[in-house]
PDB file of C-alpha atoms in Angstrom:
ATOM      1  CA  MET X   1     -29.994 -16.166  11.501  1.00 64.00           C
ATOM      2  CA  ASP X   2     -27.677 -16.709   8.508  1.00 73.00           C
ATOM      3  CA  LEU X   3     -27.645 -20.173   6.934  1.00 84.00           C
ATOM      4  CA  ARG X   4     -25.983 -19.235   3.668  1.00 86.00           C
ATOM      5  CA  GLU X   5     -23.627 -22.214   3.872  1.00 90.00           C
ATOM      6  CA  GLN X   6     -26.555 -24.603   4.180  1.00 90.00           C
ATOM      7  CA  GLU X   7     -28.405 -22.893   1.310  1.00 89.00           C
ATOM      8  CA  TYR X   8     -25.369 -23.323  -0.935  1.00 91.00           C
ATOM      9  CA  VAL X   9     -24.949 -27.028  -0.202  1.00 91.00           C
ATOM     10  CA  VAL X  10     -28.660 -27.772  -0.601  1.00 92.00           C
ATOM     11  CA  ALA X  11     -28.626 -25.992  -3.974  1.00 91.00           C
ATOM     12  CA  LEU X  12     -25.602 -28.059  -5.072  1.00 92.00           C
ATOM     13  CA  ALA X  13     -27.356 -31.274  -4.066  1.00 91.00           C
ATOM     14  CA  LYS X  14     -30.537 -30.210  -5.845  1.00 90.00           C
ATOM     15  CA  HIS X  15     -28.896 -29.383  -9.179  1.00 92.00           C
ATOM     16  CA  GLN X  16     -25.798 -31.628  -8.989  1.00 92.00           C
ATOM     17  CA  SER X  17     -24.082 -28.866 -10.923  1.00 91.00           C
ATOM     18  CA  ILE X  18     -22.028 -25.882  -9.787  1.00 91.00           C
ATOM     19  CA  THR X  19     -23.193 -23.876 -12.797  1.00 91.00           C
ATOM     20  CA  ARG X  20     -26.929 -24.382 -12.248  1.00 92.00           C
ATOM     21  CA  ALA X  21     -26.644 -24.020  -8.463  1.00 92.00           C
ATOM     22  CA  ALA X  22     -24.744 -20.751  -8.891  1.00 91.00           C
ATOM     23  CA  GLU X  23     -27.485 -19.463 -11.209  1.00 91.00           C
ATOM     24  CA  GLU X  24     -30.151 -20.210  -8.589  1.00 89.00           C
ATOM     25  CA  LEU X  25     -28.091 -18.583  -5.838  1.00 90.00           C
ATOM     26  CA  TYR X  26     -27.215 -15.508  -7.946  1.00 90.00           C
ATOM     27  CA  ILE X  27     -23.497 -15.930  -7.362  1.00 92.00           C
ATOM     28  CA  SER X  28     -20.639 -16.656  -9.732  1.00 92.00           C
ATOM     29  CA  GLN X  29     -19.554 -20.194 -10.553  1.00 90.00           C
ATOM     30  CA  PRO X  30     -15.951 -19.631  -9.292  1.00 91.00           C
ATOM     31  CA  THR X  31     -17.287 -18.245  -5.996  1.00 92.00           C
ATOM     32  CA  LEU X  32     -19.396 -21.352  -5.415  1.00 91.00           C
ATOM     33  CA  SER X  33     -16.582 -23.684  -6.435  1.00 90.00           C
ATOM     34  CA  ILE X  34     -14.157 -22.012  -4.004  1.00 91.00           C
ATOM     35  CA  PHE X  35     -16.802 -22.168  -1.254  1.00 90.00           C
ATOM     36  CA  LEU X  36     -17.277 -25.931  -1.733  1.00 92.00           C
ATOM     37  CA  ASN X  37     -13.543 -26.669  -1.750  1.00 91.00           C
ATOM     38  CA  ARG X  38     -12.981 -24.678   1.441  1.00 92.00           C
ATOM     39  CA  LEU X  39     -15.983 -26.251   3.175  1.00 90.00           C
ATOM     40  CA  GLU X  40     -14.786 -29.776   2.399  1.00 91.00           C
ATOM     41  CA  GLU X  41     -11.259 -28.901   3.571  1.00 91.00           C
ATOM     42  CA  ARG X  42     -12.668 -27.518   6.815  1.00 91.00           C
ATOM     43  CA  MET X  43     -14.857 -30.558   7.419  1.00 89.00           C
ATOM     44  CA  GLY X  44     -12.110 -33.026   6.491  1.00 92.00           C
ATOM     45  CA  VAL X  45     -14.406 -35.127   4.305  1.00 91.00           C
ATOM     46  CA  PRO X  46     -15.737 -34.757   0.740  1.00 92.00           C
ATOM     47  CA  LEU X  47     -19.417 -33.891   0.538  1.00 92.00           C
ATOM     48  CA  PHE X  48     -19.704 -34.609  -3.189  1.00 93.00           C
ATOM     49  CA  ASP X  49     -18.173 -37.048  -5.619  1.00 91.00           C
ATOM     50  CA  ARG X  50     -17.233 -35.506  -8.957  1.00 89.00           C
ATOM     51  CA  VAL X  51     -18.752 -37.837 -11.575  1.00 88.00           C
ATOM     52  CA  GLY X  52     -18.039 -36.205 -14.919  1.00 86.00           C
ATOM     53  CA  LYS X  53     -19.729 -32.829 -14.685  1.00 82.00           C
ATOM     54  CA  ARG X  54     -22.142 -34.006 -11.978  1.00 89.00           C
ATOM     55  CA  LEU X  55     -21.826 -33.565  -8.234  1.00 92.00           C
ATOM     56  CA  VAL X  56     -23.175 -36.635  -6.443  1.00 92.00           C
ATOM     57  CA  PRO X  57     -23.505 -36.392  -2.635  1.00 92.00           C
ATOM     58  CA  THR X  58     -21.324 -38.768  -0.648  1.00 93.00           C
ATOM     59  CA  CYS X  59     -22.643 -40.429   2.511  1.00 92.00           C
ATOM     60  CA  ALA X  60     -21.327 -37.451   4.479  1.00 91.00           C
ATOM     61  CA  GLY X  61     -22.910 -35.148   1.913  1.00 91.00           C
ATOM     62  CA  GLU X  62     -26.298 -36.816   2.251  1.00 92.00           C
ATOM     63  CA  LEU X  63     -26.103 -36.403   6.031  1.00 91.00           C
ATOM     64  CA  TYR X  64     -25.163 -32.739   5.635  1.00 92.00           C
ATOM     65  CA  VAL X  65     -27.954 -32.051   3.121  1.00 92.00           C
ATOM     66  CA  ARG X  66     -30.580 -33.761   5.289  1.00 90.00           C
ATOM     67  CA  SER X  67     -29.570 -31.697   8.314  1.00 91.00           C
ATOM     68  CA  ALA X  68     -29.253 -28.506   6.265  1.00 91.00           C
ATOM     69  CA  ARG X  69     -32.789 -28.868   4.944  1.00 89.00           C
ATOM     70  CA  GLU X  70     -34.132 -29.197   8.472  1.00 87.00           C
ATOM     71  CA  MET X  71     -32.187 -26.101   9.516  1.00 88.00           C
ATOM     72  CA  LEU X  72     -33.499 -24.127   6.541  1.00 86.00           C
ATOM     73  CA  ALA X  73     -37.061 -25.203   7.351  1.00 84.00           C
ATOM     74  CA  ILE X  74     -36.603 -23.901  10.897  1.00 81.00           C
ATOM     75  CA  GLN X  75     -35.177 -20.668   9.477  1.00 82.00           C
ATOM     76  CA  ASN X  76     -38.208 -20.228   7.219  1.00 80.00           C
ATOM     77  CA  GLU X  77     -40.556 -20.687  10.164  1.00 77.00           C
ATOM     78  CA  PHE X  78     -38.519 -18.221  12.215  1.00 79.00           C
ATOM     79  CA  ARG X  79     -38.650 -15.640   9.442  1.00 76.00           C
ATOM     80  CA  GLY X  80     -42.389 -16.138   9.061  1.00 73.00           C
ATOM     81  CA  GLU X  81     -43.047 -15.668  12.765  1.00 69.00           C
ATOM     82  CA  LEU X  82     -40.694 -12.676  12.891  1.00 73.00           C
ATOM     83  CA  ASN X  83     -42.403 -11.041   9.907  1.00 71.00           C
ATOM     84  CA  ASP X  84     -45.777 -11.547  11.567  1.00 64.00           C
ATOM     85  CA  MET X  85     -44.415 -10.084  14.772  1.00 54.00           C
ATOM     86  CA  ILE X  86     -43.039  -7.015  13.008  1.00 61.00           C
ATOM     87  CA  LYS X  87     -45.767  -6.249  10.473  1.00 61.00           C
ATOM     88  CA  GLY X  88     -47.143  -9.441   8.969  1.00 59.00           C
ATOM     89  CA  SER X  89     -46.877  -8.185   5.399  1.00 64.00           C
ATOM     90  CA  ALA X  90     -43.479  -9.250   4.036  1.00 71.00           C
ATOM     91  CA  GLY X  91     -41.870 -12.595   3.328  1.00 81.00           C
ATOM     92  CA  ARG X  92     -41.667 -15.387   0.767  1.00 87.00           C
ATOM     93  CA  LEU X  93     -44.182 -17.916  -0.504  1.00 93.00           C
ATOM     94  CA  ARG X  94     -42.910 -20.872  -2.534  1.00 94.00           C
ATOM     95  CA  LEU X  95     -45.902 -22.612  -4.075  1.00 96.00           C
ATOM     96  CA  GLY X  96     -46.080 -25.995  -5.803  1.00 96.00           C
ATOM     97  CA  LEU X  97     -48.929 -27.024  -8.108  1.00 93.00           C
ATOM     98  CA  HIS X  98     -49.704 -28.888 -11.325  1.00 89.00           C
ATOM     99  CA  LEU X  99     -48.820 -27.252 -14.622  1.00 82.00           C
ATOM    100  CA  ARG X 100     -52.411 -27.547 -15.892  1.00 79.00           C
ATOM    101  CA  ARG X 101     -53.917 -26.069 -12.734  1.00 81.00           C
ATOM    102  CA  SER X 102     -51.693 -22.992 -12.816  1.00 81.00           C
ATOM    103  CA  ARG X 103     -53.375 -21.783 -16.013  1.00 79.00           C
ATOM    104  CA  TYR X 104     -56.701 -20.930 -14.418  1.00 79.00           C
ATOM    105  CA  LEU X 105     -55.556 -20.416 -10.847  1.00 83.00           C
ATOM    106  CA  LEU X 106     -52.550 -18.103 -10.875  1.00 86.00           C
ATOM    107  CA  PRO X 107     -53.709 -15.097 -12.947  1.00 89.00           C
ATOM    108  CA  LYS X 108     -56.600 -14.171 -10.641  1.00 89.00           C
ATOM    109  CA  VAL X 109     -55.310 -15.428  -7.292  1.00 93.00           C
ATOM    110  CA  LEU X 110     -51.788 -14.023  -7.537  1.00 93.00           C
ATOM    111  CA  THR X 111     -53.059 -10.664  -8.740  1.00 94.00           C
ATOM    112  CA  ALA X 112     -55.479 -10.424  -5.811  1.00 94.00           C
ATOM    113  CA  PHE X 113     -52.787 -11.598  -3.385  1.00 94.00           C
ATOM    114  CA  GLU X 114     -50.281  -9.008  -4.559  1.00 93.00           C
ATOM    115  CA  ARG X 115     -52.769  -6.196  -3.961  1.00 92.00           C
ATOM    116  CA  SER X 116     -52.841  -7.108  -0.268  1.00 90.00           C
ATOM    117  CA  TYR X 117     -49.241  -8.300   0.123  1.00 90.00           C
ATOM    118  CA  PRO X 118     -47.030  -6.450  -2.377  1.00 90.00           C
ATOM    119  CA  GLN X 119     -43.904  -7.184  -0.337  1.00 85.00           C
ATOM    120  CA  VAL X 120     -44.311 -10.970  -0.374  1.00 89.00           C
ATOM    121  CA  GLU X 121     -42.151 -12.653  -2.995  1.00 89.00           C
ATOM    122  CA  VAL X 122     -44.017 -15.531  -4.665  1.00 94.00           C
ATOM    123  CA  THR X 123     -42.301 -18.265  -6.660  1.00 94.00           C
ATOM    124  CA  VAL X 124     -44.130 -21.127  -8.354  1.00 94.00           C
ATOM    125  CA  THR X 125     -42.967 -24.668  -9.123  1.00 94.00           C
ATOM    126  CA  GLU X 126     -45.135 -26.526 -11.649  1.00 92.00           C
ATOM    127  CA  THR X 127     -44.587 -30.256 -11.332  1.00 91.00           C
ATOM    128  CA  SER X 128     -46.172 -33.603 -10.436  1.00 89.00           C
ATOM    129  CA  SER X 129     -47.879 -34.349  -7.116  1.00 91.00           C
ATOM    130  CA  ARG X 130     -45.118 -36.707  -5.995  1.00 92.00           C
ATOM    131  CA  ASP X 131     -42.333 -34.283  -6.862  1.00 94.00           C
ATOM    132  CA  MET X 132     -43.947 -31.237  -5.263  1.00 95.00           C
ATOM    133  CA  GLU X 133     -44.679 -33.199  -2.086  1.00 95.00           C
ATOM    134  CA  GLN X 134     -41.032 -34.271  -1.816  1.00 93.00           C
ATOM    135  CA  GLN X 135     -39.876 -30.689  -2.392  1.00 93.00           C
ATOM    136  CA  LEU X 136     -42.235 -29.596   0.375  1.00 94.00           C
ATOM    137  CA  LEU X 137     -40.817 -32.169   2.789  1.00 92.00           C
ATOM    138  CA  ASP X 138     -37.272 -31.198   1.761  1.00 89.00           C
ATOM    139  CA  GLY X 139     -38.017 -27.583   2.647  1.00 87.00           C
ATOM    140  CA  ASP X 140     -37.832 -26.305  -0.947  1.00 90.00           C
ATOM    141  CA  LEU X 141     -41.541 -25.369  -1.011  1.00 94.00           C
ATOM    142  CA  ASP X 142     -43.803 -23.790   1.608  1.00 94.00           C
ATOM    143  CA  LEU X 143     -47.215 -24.834   0.286  1.00 96.00           C
ATOM    144  CA  ILE X 144     -48.549 -27.224  -2.346  1.00 97.00           C
ATOM    145  CA  LEU X 145     -51.937 -27.598  -4.053  1.00 95.00           C
ATOM    146  CA  THR X 146     -52.641 -31.142  -5.191  1.00 93.00           C
ATOM    147  CA  ASN X 147     -55.135 -34.017  -5.364  1.00 89.00           C
ATOM    148  CA  ARG X 148     -52.740 -36.809  -4.298  1.00 89.00           C
ATOM    149  CA  PHE X 149     -50.598 -37.442  -1.243  1.00 92.00           C
ATOM    150  CA  PHE X 150     -47.910 -40.064  -0.743  1.00 93.00           C
ATOM    151  CA  GLN X 151     -46.672 -39.315   2.815  1.00 94.00           C
ATOM    152  CA  ARG X 152     -49.777 -37.774   4.320  1.00 93.00           C
ATOM    153  CA  ASP X 153     -48.660 -38.538   7.873  1.00 94.00           C
ATOM    154  CA  LYS X 154     -45.895 -35.956   7.430  1.00 94.00           C
ATOM    155  CA  LEU X 155     -48.262 -33.230   6.230  1.00 96.00           C
ATOM    156  CA  ASP X 156     -50.969 -30.924   7.493  1.00 95.00           C
ATOM    157  CA  VAL X 157     -53.706 -30.884   4.851  1.00 96.00           C
ATOM    158  CA  ILE X 158     -56.456 -28.295   4.325  1.00 95.00           C
ATOM    159  CA  PRO X 159     -59.265 -29.227   1.871  1.00 94.00           C
ATOM    160  CA  ILE X 160     -60.019 -26.481  -0.650  1.00 93.00           C
ATOM    161  CA  TYR X 161     -62.666 -27.885  -3.005  1.00 91.00           C
ATOM    162  CA  ASN X 162     -64.006 -31.073  -4.551  1.00 91.00           C
ATOM    163  CA  ASP X 163     -63.391 -31.758  -8.240  1.00 91.00           C
ATOM    164  CA  ARG X 164     -65.131 -34.305 -10.465  1.00 93.00           C
ATOM    165  CA  LEU X 165     -64.071 -36.591 -13.287  1.00 95.00           C
ATOM    166  CA  VAL X 166     -65.758 -35.895 -16.625  1.00 96.00           C
ATOM    167  CA  MET X 167     -65.682 -37.576 -20.043  1.00 97.00           C
ATOM    168  CA  ALA X 168     -65.579 -35.727 -23.377  1.00 97.00           C
ATOM    169  CA  ILE X 169     -67.168 -36.892 -26.652  1.00 97.00           C
ATOM    170  CA  PRO X 170     -68.368 -34.981 -29.754  1.00 96.00           C
ATOM    171  CA  PRO X 171     -71.894 -33.462 -29.570  1.00 96.00           C
ATOM    172  CA  GLU X 172     -73.043 -35.644 -32.471  1.00 96.00           C
ATOM    173  CA  HIS X 173     -72.101 -38.894 -30.715  1.00 96.00           C
ATOM    174  CA  PRO X 174     -75.219 -41.134 -30.428  1.00 95.00           C
ATOM    175  CA  ALA X 175     -74.597 -41.750 -26.713  1.00 96.00           C
ATOM    176  CA  CYS X 176     -75.245 -38.063 -25.923  1.00 96.00           C
ATOM    177  CA  ALA X 177     -78.972 -38.628 -26.328  1.00 96.00           C
ATOM    178  CA  GLN X 178     -78.949 -41.178 -23.496  1.00 96.00           C
ATOM    179  CA  ALA X 179     -77.399 -38.946 -20.853  1.00 96.00           C
ATOM    180  CA  ARG X 180     -79.343 -38.118 -17.693  1.00 95.00           C
ATOM    181  CA  ASP X 181     -79.460 -34.775 -15.923  1.00 94.00           C
ATOM    182  CA  LEU X 182     -78.748 -34.965 -12.210  1.00 90.00           C
ATOM    183  CA  PRO X 183     -79.942 -32.377  -9.668  1.00 90.00           C
ATOM    184  CA  GLY X 184     -77.118 -30.277  -8.304  1.00 87.00           C
ATOM    185  CA  HIS X 185     -74.599 -31.255 -11.001  1.00 91.00           C
ATOM    186  CA  ARG X 186     -73.212 -29.055 -13.751  1.00 90.00           C
ATOM    187  CA  TYR X 187     -72.924 -31.907 -16.263  1.00 94.00           C
ATOM    188  CA  PRO X 188     -75.309 -34.790 -17.075  1.00 96.00           C
ATOM    189  CA  TRP X 189     -74.368 -38.389 -16.280  1.00 96.00           C
ATOM    190  CA  LEU X 190     -73.616 -41.005 -18.938  1.00 96.00           C
ATOM    191  CA  ASP X 191     -73.268 -44.756 -18.519  1.00 96.00           C
ATOM    192  CA  LEU X 192     -69.803 -45.835 -19.687  1.00 95.00           C
ATOM    193  CA  LYS X 193     -71.239 -49.159 -20.812  1.00 95.00           C
ATOM    194  CA  LEU X 194     -72.680 -47.310 -23.809  1.00 95.00           C
ATOM    195  CA  LEU X 195     -69.138 -46.664 -25.028  1.00 96.00           C
ATOM    196  CA  ALA X 196     -67.622 -50.049 -24.234  1.00 94.00           C
ATOM    197  CA  ASP X 197     -66.538 -50.565 -27.851  1.00 93.00           C
ATOM    198  CA  GLU X 198     -65.128 -47.046 -28.298  1.00 94.00           C
ATOM    199  CA  ARG X 199     -61.510 -45.987 -28.348  1.00 97.00           C
ATOM    200  CA  PHE X 200     -60.613 -44.365 -25.022  1.00 98.00           C
ATOM    201  CA  ILE X 201     -57.968 -41.649 -24.901  1.00 98.00           C
ATOM    202  CA  LEU X 202     -56.276 -42.219 -21.551  1.00 98.00           C
ATOM    203  CA  GLN X 203     -53.452 -40.702 -19.537  1.00 96.00           C
ATOM    204  CA  ALA X 204     -50.394 -42.540 -18.262  1.00 94.00           C
ATOM    205  CA  PRO X 205     -51.028 -44.966 -15.354  1.00 93.00           C
ATOM    206  CA  GLU X 206     -49.156 -42.786 -12.830  1.00 88.00           C
ATOM    207  CA  GLN X 207     -51.302 -39.696 -13.514  1.00 90.00           C
ATOM    208  CA  SER X 208     -54.064 -39.026 -11.010  1.00 88.00           C
ATOM    209  CA  VAL X 209     -56.763 -38.618 -13.661  1.00 93.00           C
ATOM    210  CA  ARG X 210     -55.960 -42.116 -14.934  1.00 94.00           C
ATOM    211  CA  ILE X 211     -56.417 -43.573 -11.454  1.00 92.00           C
ATOM    212  CA  PHE X 212     -59.874 -42.016 -11.212  1.00 93.00           C
ATOM    213  CA  THR X 213     -60.698 -43.014 -14.798  1.00 96.00           C
ATOM    214  CA  ASP X 214     -59.844 -46.635 -14.042  1.00 96.00           C
ATOM    215  CA  ALA X 215     -62.152 -46.421 -11.016  1.00 94.00           C
ATOM    216  CA  ALA X 216     -64.956 -45.220 -13.301  1.00 95.00           C
ATOM    217  CA  PHE X 217     -64.376 -48.166 -15.643  1.00 96.00           C
ATOM    218  CA  SER X 218     -64.491 -50.518 -12.673  1.00 95.00           C
ATOM    219  CA  TYR X 219     -67.759 -48.977 -11.456  1.00 94.00           C
ATOM    220  CA  ALA X 220     -69.280 -49.440 -14.926  1.00 94.00           C
ATOM    221  CA  GLY X 221     -68.019 -53.017 -15.081  1.00 95.00           C
ATOM    222  CA  ILE X 222     -66.125 -52.597 -18.351  1.00 94.00           C
ATOM    223  CA  LYS X 223     -62.539 -52.889 -19.490  1.00 93.00           C
ATOM    224  CA  PRO X 224     -61.355 -50.656 -22.360  1.00 93.00           C
ATOM    225  CA  ARG X 225     -60.715 -52.659 -25.518  1.00 92.00           C
ATOM    226  CA  ARG X 226     -59.053 -49.910 -27.528  1.00 95.00           C
ATOM    227  CA  CYS X 227     -56.840 -47.301 -25.886  1.00 96.00           C
ATOM    228  CA  PHE X 228     -54.656 -44.405 -26.919  1.00 98.00           C
ATOM    229  CA  ILE X 229     -52.269 -43.080 -24.269  1.00 97.00           C
ATOM    230  CA  ILE X 230     -51.265 -39.414 -24.024  1.00 97.00           C
ATOM    231  CA  GLU X 231     -50.257 -37.420 -20.944  1.00 93.00           C
ATOM    232  CA  ASN X 232     -51.606 -34.044 -22.060  1.00 92.00           C
ATOM    233  CA  MET X 233     -55.234 -33.890 -20.913  1.00 92.00           C
ATOM    234  CA  ASP X 234     -56.051 -30.820 -22.979  1.00 92.00           C
ATOM    235  CA  THR X 235     -54.822 -32.511 -26.154  1.00 95.00           C
ATOM    236  CA  ALA X 236     -56.849 -35.603 -25.284  1.00 96.00           C
ATOM    237  CA  VAL X 237     -60.063 -33.551 -25.177  1.00 96.00           C
ATOM    238  CA  GLN X 238     -59.158 -31.890 -28.490  1.00 96.00           C
ATOM    239  CA  MET X 239     -58.757 -35.361 -29.995  1.00 97.00           C
ATOM    240  CA  ALA X 240     -62.198 -36.256 -28.635  1.00 97.00           C
ATOM    241  CA  ALA X 241     -63.590 -33.148 -30.335  1.00 96.00           C
ATOM    242  CA  GLU X 242     -62.224 -34.482 -33.626  1.00 97.00           C
ATOM    243  CA  GLY X 243     -63.985 -37.804 -33.051  1.00 96.00           C
ATOM    244  CA  TYR X 244     -60.861 -39.860 -32.317  1.00 97.00           C
ATOM    245  CA  GLY X 245     -62.260 -41.314 -29.100  1.00 97.00           C
ATOM    246  CA  ALA X 246     -63.591 -40.539 -25.625  1.00 98.00           C
ATOM    247  CA  ALA X 247     -61.300 -38.518 -23.362  1.00 98.00           C
ATOM    248  CA  PHE X 248     -61.273 -37.751 -19.634  1.00 97.00           C
ATOM    249  CA  ASN X 249     -60.523 -34.643 -17.628  1.00 95.00           C
ATOM    250  CA  TYR X 250     -61.422 -32.782 -14.440  1.00 93.00           C
ATOM    251  CA  GLU X 251     -64.489 -30.576 -14.158  1.00 92.00           C
ATOM    252  CA  SER X 252     -62.415 -27.632 -12.921  1.00 87.00           C
ATOM    253  CA  TYR X 253     -60.122 -27.889 -15.971  1.00 88.00           C
ATOM    254  CA  VAL X 254     -62.764 -28.151 -18.665  1.00 90.00           C
ATOM    255  CA  ARG X 255     -64.432 -24.903 -17.622  1.00 84.00           C
ATOM    256  CA  TYR X 256     -61.488 -23.243 -19.350  1.00 82.00           C
ATOM    257  CA  PHE X 257     -61.320 -25.608 -22.319  1.00 85.00           C
ATOM    258  CA  ASP X 258     -61.013 -23.809 -25.649  1.00 85.00           C
ATOM    259  CA  TYR X 259     -60.889 -25.468 -29.059  1.00 91.00           C
ATOM    260  CA  GLU X 260     -62.310 -24.747 -32.505  1.00 93.00           C
ATOM    261  CA  LYS X 261     -64.572 -27.789 -32.384  1.00 95.00           C
ATOM    262  CA  PRO X 262     -67.040 -28.345 -29.509  1.00 94.00           C
ATOM    263  CA  VAL X 263     -67.304 -31.332 -27.198  1.00 96.00           C
ATOM    264  CA  ARG X 264     -69.846 -32.382 -24.628  1.00 97.00           C
ATOM    265  CA  PHE X 265     -68.826 -33.300 -21.112  1.00 97.00           C
ATOM    266  CA  PHE X 266     -70.473 -35.931 -18.931  1.00 97.00           C
ATOM    267  CA  LEU X 267     -70.080 -37.297 -15.447  1.00 96.00           C
ATOM    268  CA  VAL X 268     -69.174 -40.996 -15.498  1.00 95.00           C
ATOM    269  CA  GLY X 269     -68.796 -43.774 -12.975  1.00 92.00           C
ATOM    270  CA  PHE X 270     -70.261 -43.050  -9.545  1.00 89.00           C
ATOM    271  CA  ALA X 271     -71.989 -39.716 -10.132  1.00 81.00           C
ATOM    272  CA  ASP X 272     -71.322 -38.343  -6.639  1.00 85.00           C
ATOM    273  CA  PHE X 273     -67.662 -39.354  -6.642  1.00 88.00           C
ATOM    274  CA  THR X 274     -65.395 -36.361  -6.019  1.00 88.00           C
ATOM    275  CA  VAL X 275     -61.667 -35.723  -6.176  1.00 88.00           C
ATOM    276  CA  PRO X 276     -60.596 -33.601  -3.174  1.00 90.00           C
ATOM    277  CA  ILE X 277     -58.151 -30.810  -3.967  1.00 92.00           C
ATOM    278  CA  SER X 278     -56.180 -29.632  -0.938  1.00 95.00           C
ATOM    279  CA  VAL X 279     -53.288 -27.475   0.136  1.00 96.00           C
ATOM    280  CA  ALA X 280     -50.617 -29.000   2.334  1.00 97.00           C
ATOM    281  CA  PHE X 281     -47.608 -27.906   4.365  1.00 95.00           C
ATOM    282  CA  ARG X 282     -45.111 -29.676   6.605  1.00 92.00           C
ATOM    283  CA  LYS X 283     -46.804 -31.174   9.673  1.00 92.00           C
ATOM    284  CA  GLY X 284     -46.570 -28.812  12.601  1.00 86.00           C
ATOM    285  CA  GLY X 285     -45.061 -26.090  10.434  1.00 84.00           C
ATOM    286  CA  TYR X 286     -45.787 -22.438  11.092  1.00 82.00           C
ATOM    287  CA  LEU X 287     -47.937 -20.621   8.520  1.00 86.00           C
ATOM    288  CA  PRO X 288     -47.276 -16.876   8.372  1.00 87.00           C
ATOM    289  CA  GLU X 289     -50.348 -14.674   8.200  1.00 87.00           C
ATOM    290  CA  PHE X 290     -49.794 -13.972   4.488  1.00 90.00           C
ATOM    291  CA  ILE X 291     -49.794 -17.703   3.643  1.00 92.00           C
ATOM    292  CA  GLN X 292     -53.019 -18.127   5.602  1.00 93.00           C
ATOM    293  CA  ALA X 293     -54.432 -15.242   3.544  1.00 93.00           C
ATOM    294  CA  PHE X 294     -53.303 -16.961   0.345  1.00 95.00           C
ATOM    295  CA  ILE X 295     -55.154 -20.122   1.373  1.00 95.00           C
ATOM    296  CA  ARG X 296     -58.294 -18.077   2.021  1.00 95.00           C
ATOM    297  CA  LEU X 297     -57.983 -16.617  -1.474  1.00 94.00           C
ATOM    298  CA  LEU X 298     -57.788 -20.138  -2.930  1.00 93.00           C
ATOM    299  CA  GLU X 299     -60.953 -21.118  -1.048  1.00 92.00           C
ATOM    300  CA  THR X 300     -62.754 -18.015  -2.334  1.00 91.00           C
ATOM    301  CA  HIS X 301     -61.577 -18.598  -5.908  1.00 87.00           C
ATOM    302  CA  PHE X 302     -62.804 -22.187  -6.050  1.00 82.00           C
ATOM    303  CA  ASN X 303     -65.925 -21.991  -3.918  1.00 76.00           C
TER     304      ASN X 303
END
C-alpha cells in the first residue's frame, strides 16, 4: 500500500509551504514543486491557491486533503495490523502531549519502551490539548495524552491517572499555619478564603489549569481582586516562591519543581476534586501491540 501522493498533499496543506513540506518529507523542494504541478494538471483543477509564498487549499484541495487523511489513517491501521501479524515489534508511534508534561514523562517512559521495542520509531509533538486532538483526528498523530477533550465522541479514551490542582505560596506565609492535613493526600488543604486579598498568579483563560483554578475560586466563594496573568506554570510558582503572589499548578508537575527558593503546596477548592489524565486515539482505530504496551508503561509510570 503506497500512498505517497496523499502524504505529499497532506504535508503541503499542513505547512502551506513547499519548502517546509519538503523538509518534513525528506525530498527536495523542486521535486515537490514538480509533483504538485503534475498532480494538478492530471486532476484538471488547482488544489492550492498561491497567496504570496503560502499555499492555501482550494475547495477541491480541501476535499482532497480530507479524503487523503482518511486514506492515510487506514494505511496506518493496516501497517499496525500487518506488523503485529508478522512480528509485533516494528512500526511507528506518533505521540502528542503537553510541553510541560513531556519533561517528567518522556525520559523514563521512552527509555523503557525502547528497550522492549527498539524498532519502533517514536516522534513527539508538544502542543495544546485542542491542537493535539485535531492532529489526532486528522491522522497526524496516533496517540495523545491530555486532560481535556473537545470532540470526545470521535475518540476512544483510556484513563491513566488522576491529577490534582495545588496552590503555591512561600513557607513563611501566615496562611500556612491554618492548613489541614487530609488522610490519603500528599498535600494539606487550605481554604482559599484566607487569601482573598492576595495577588493571584493565574494562567490564560483557555489553559486547563485556569479552568480548574476558577472552579476552586467558585467553590471557595471568592473572586480574585488582584491578578497577574502568565502562561508558564513553572514561572508562576517561582514568582510565588519570591512572594509575588499565590500560584497554581498540578500535583504531578510540582513533584519535579526545582527553584532556589522553597514554596509550600496546598490542595484548594474541593479537596477530593481530581483532574483525569487520559490517552486517546481515533474511535474504532486499531492499536498495534506496541502502542498497547506503551499505554501500559504510562499506567505503570503514573500509578
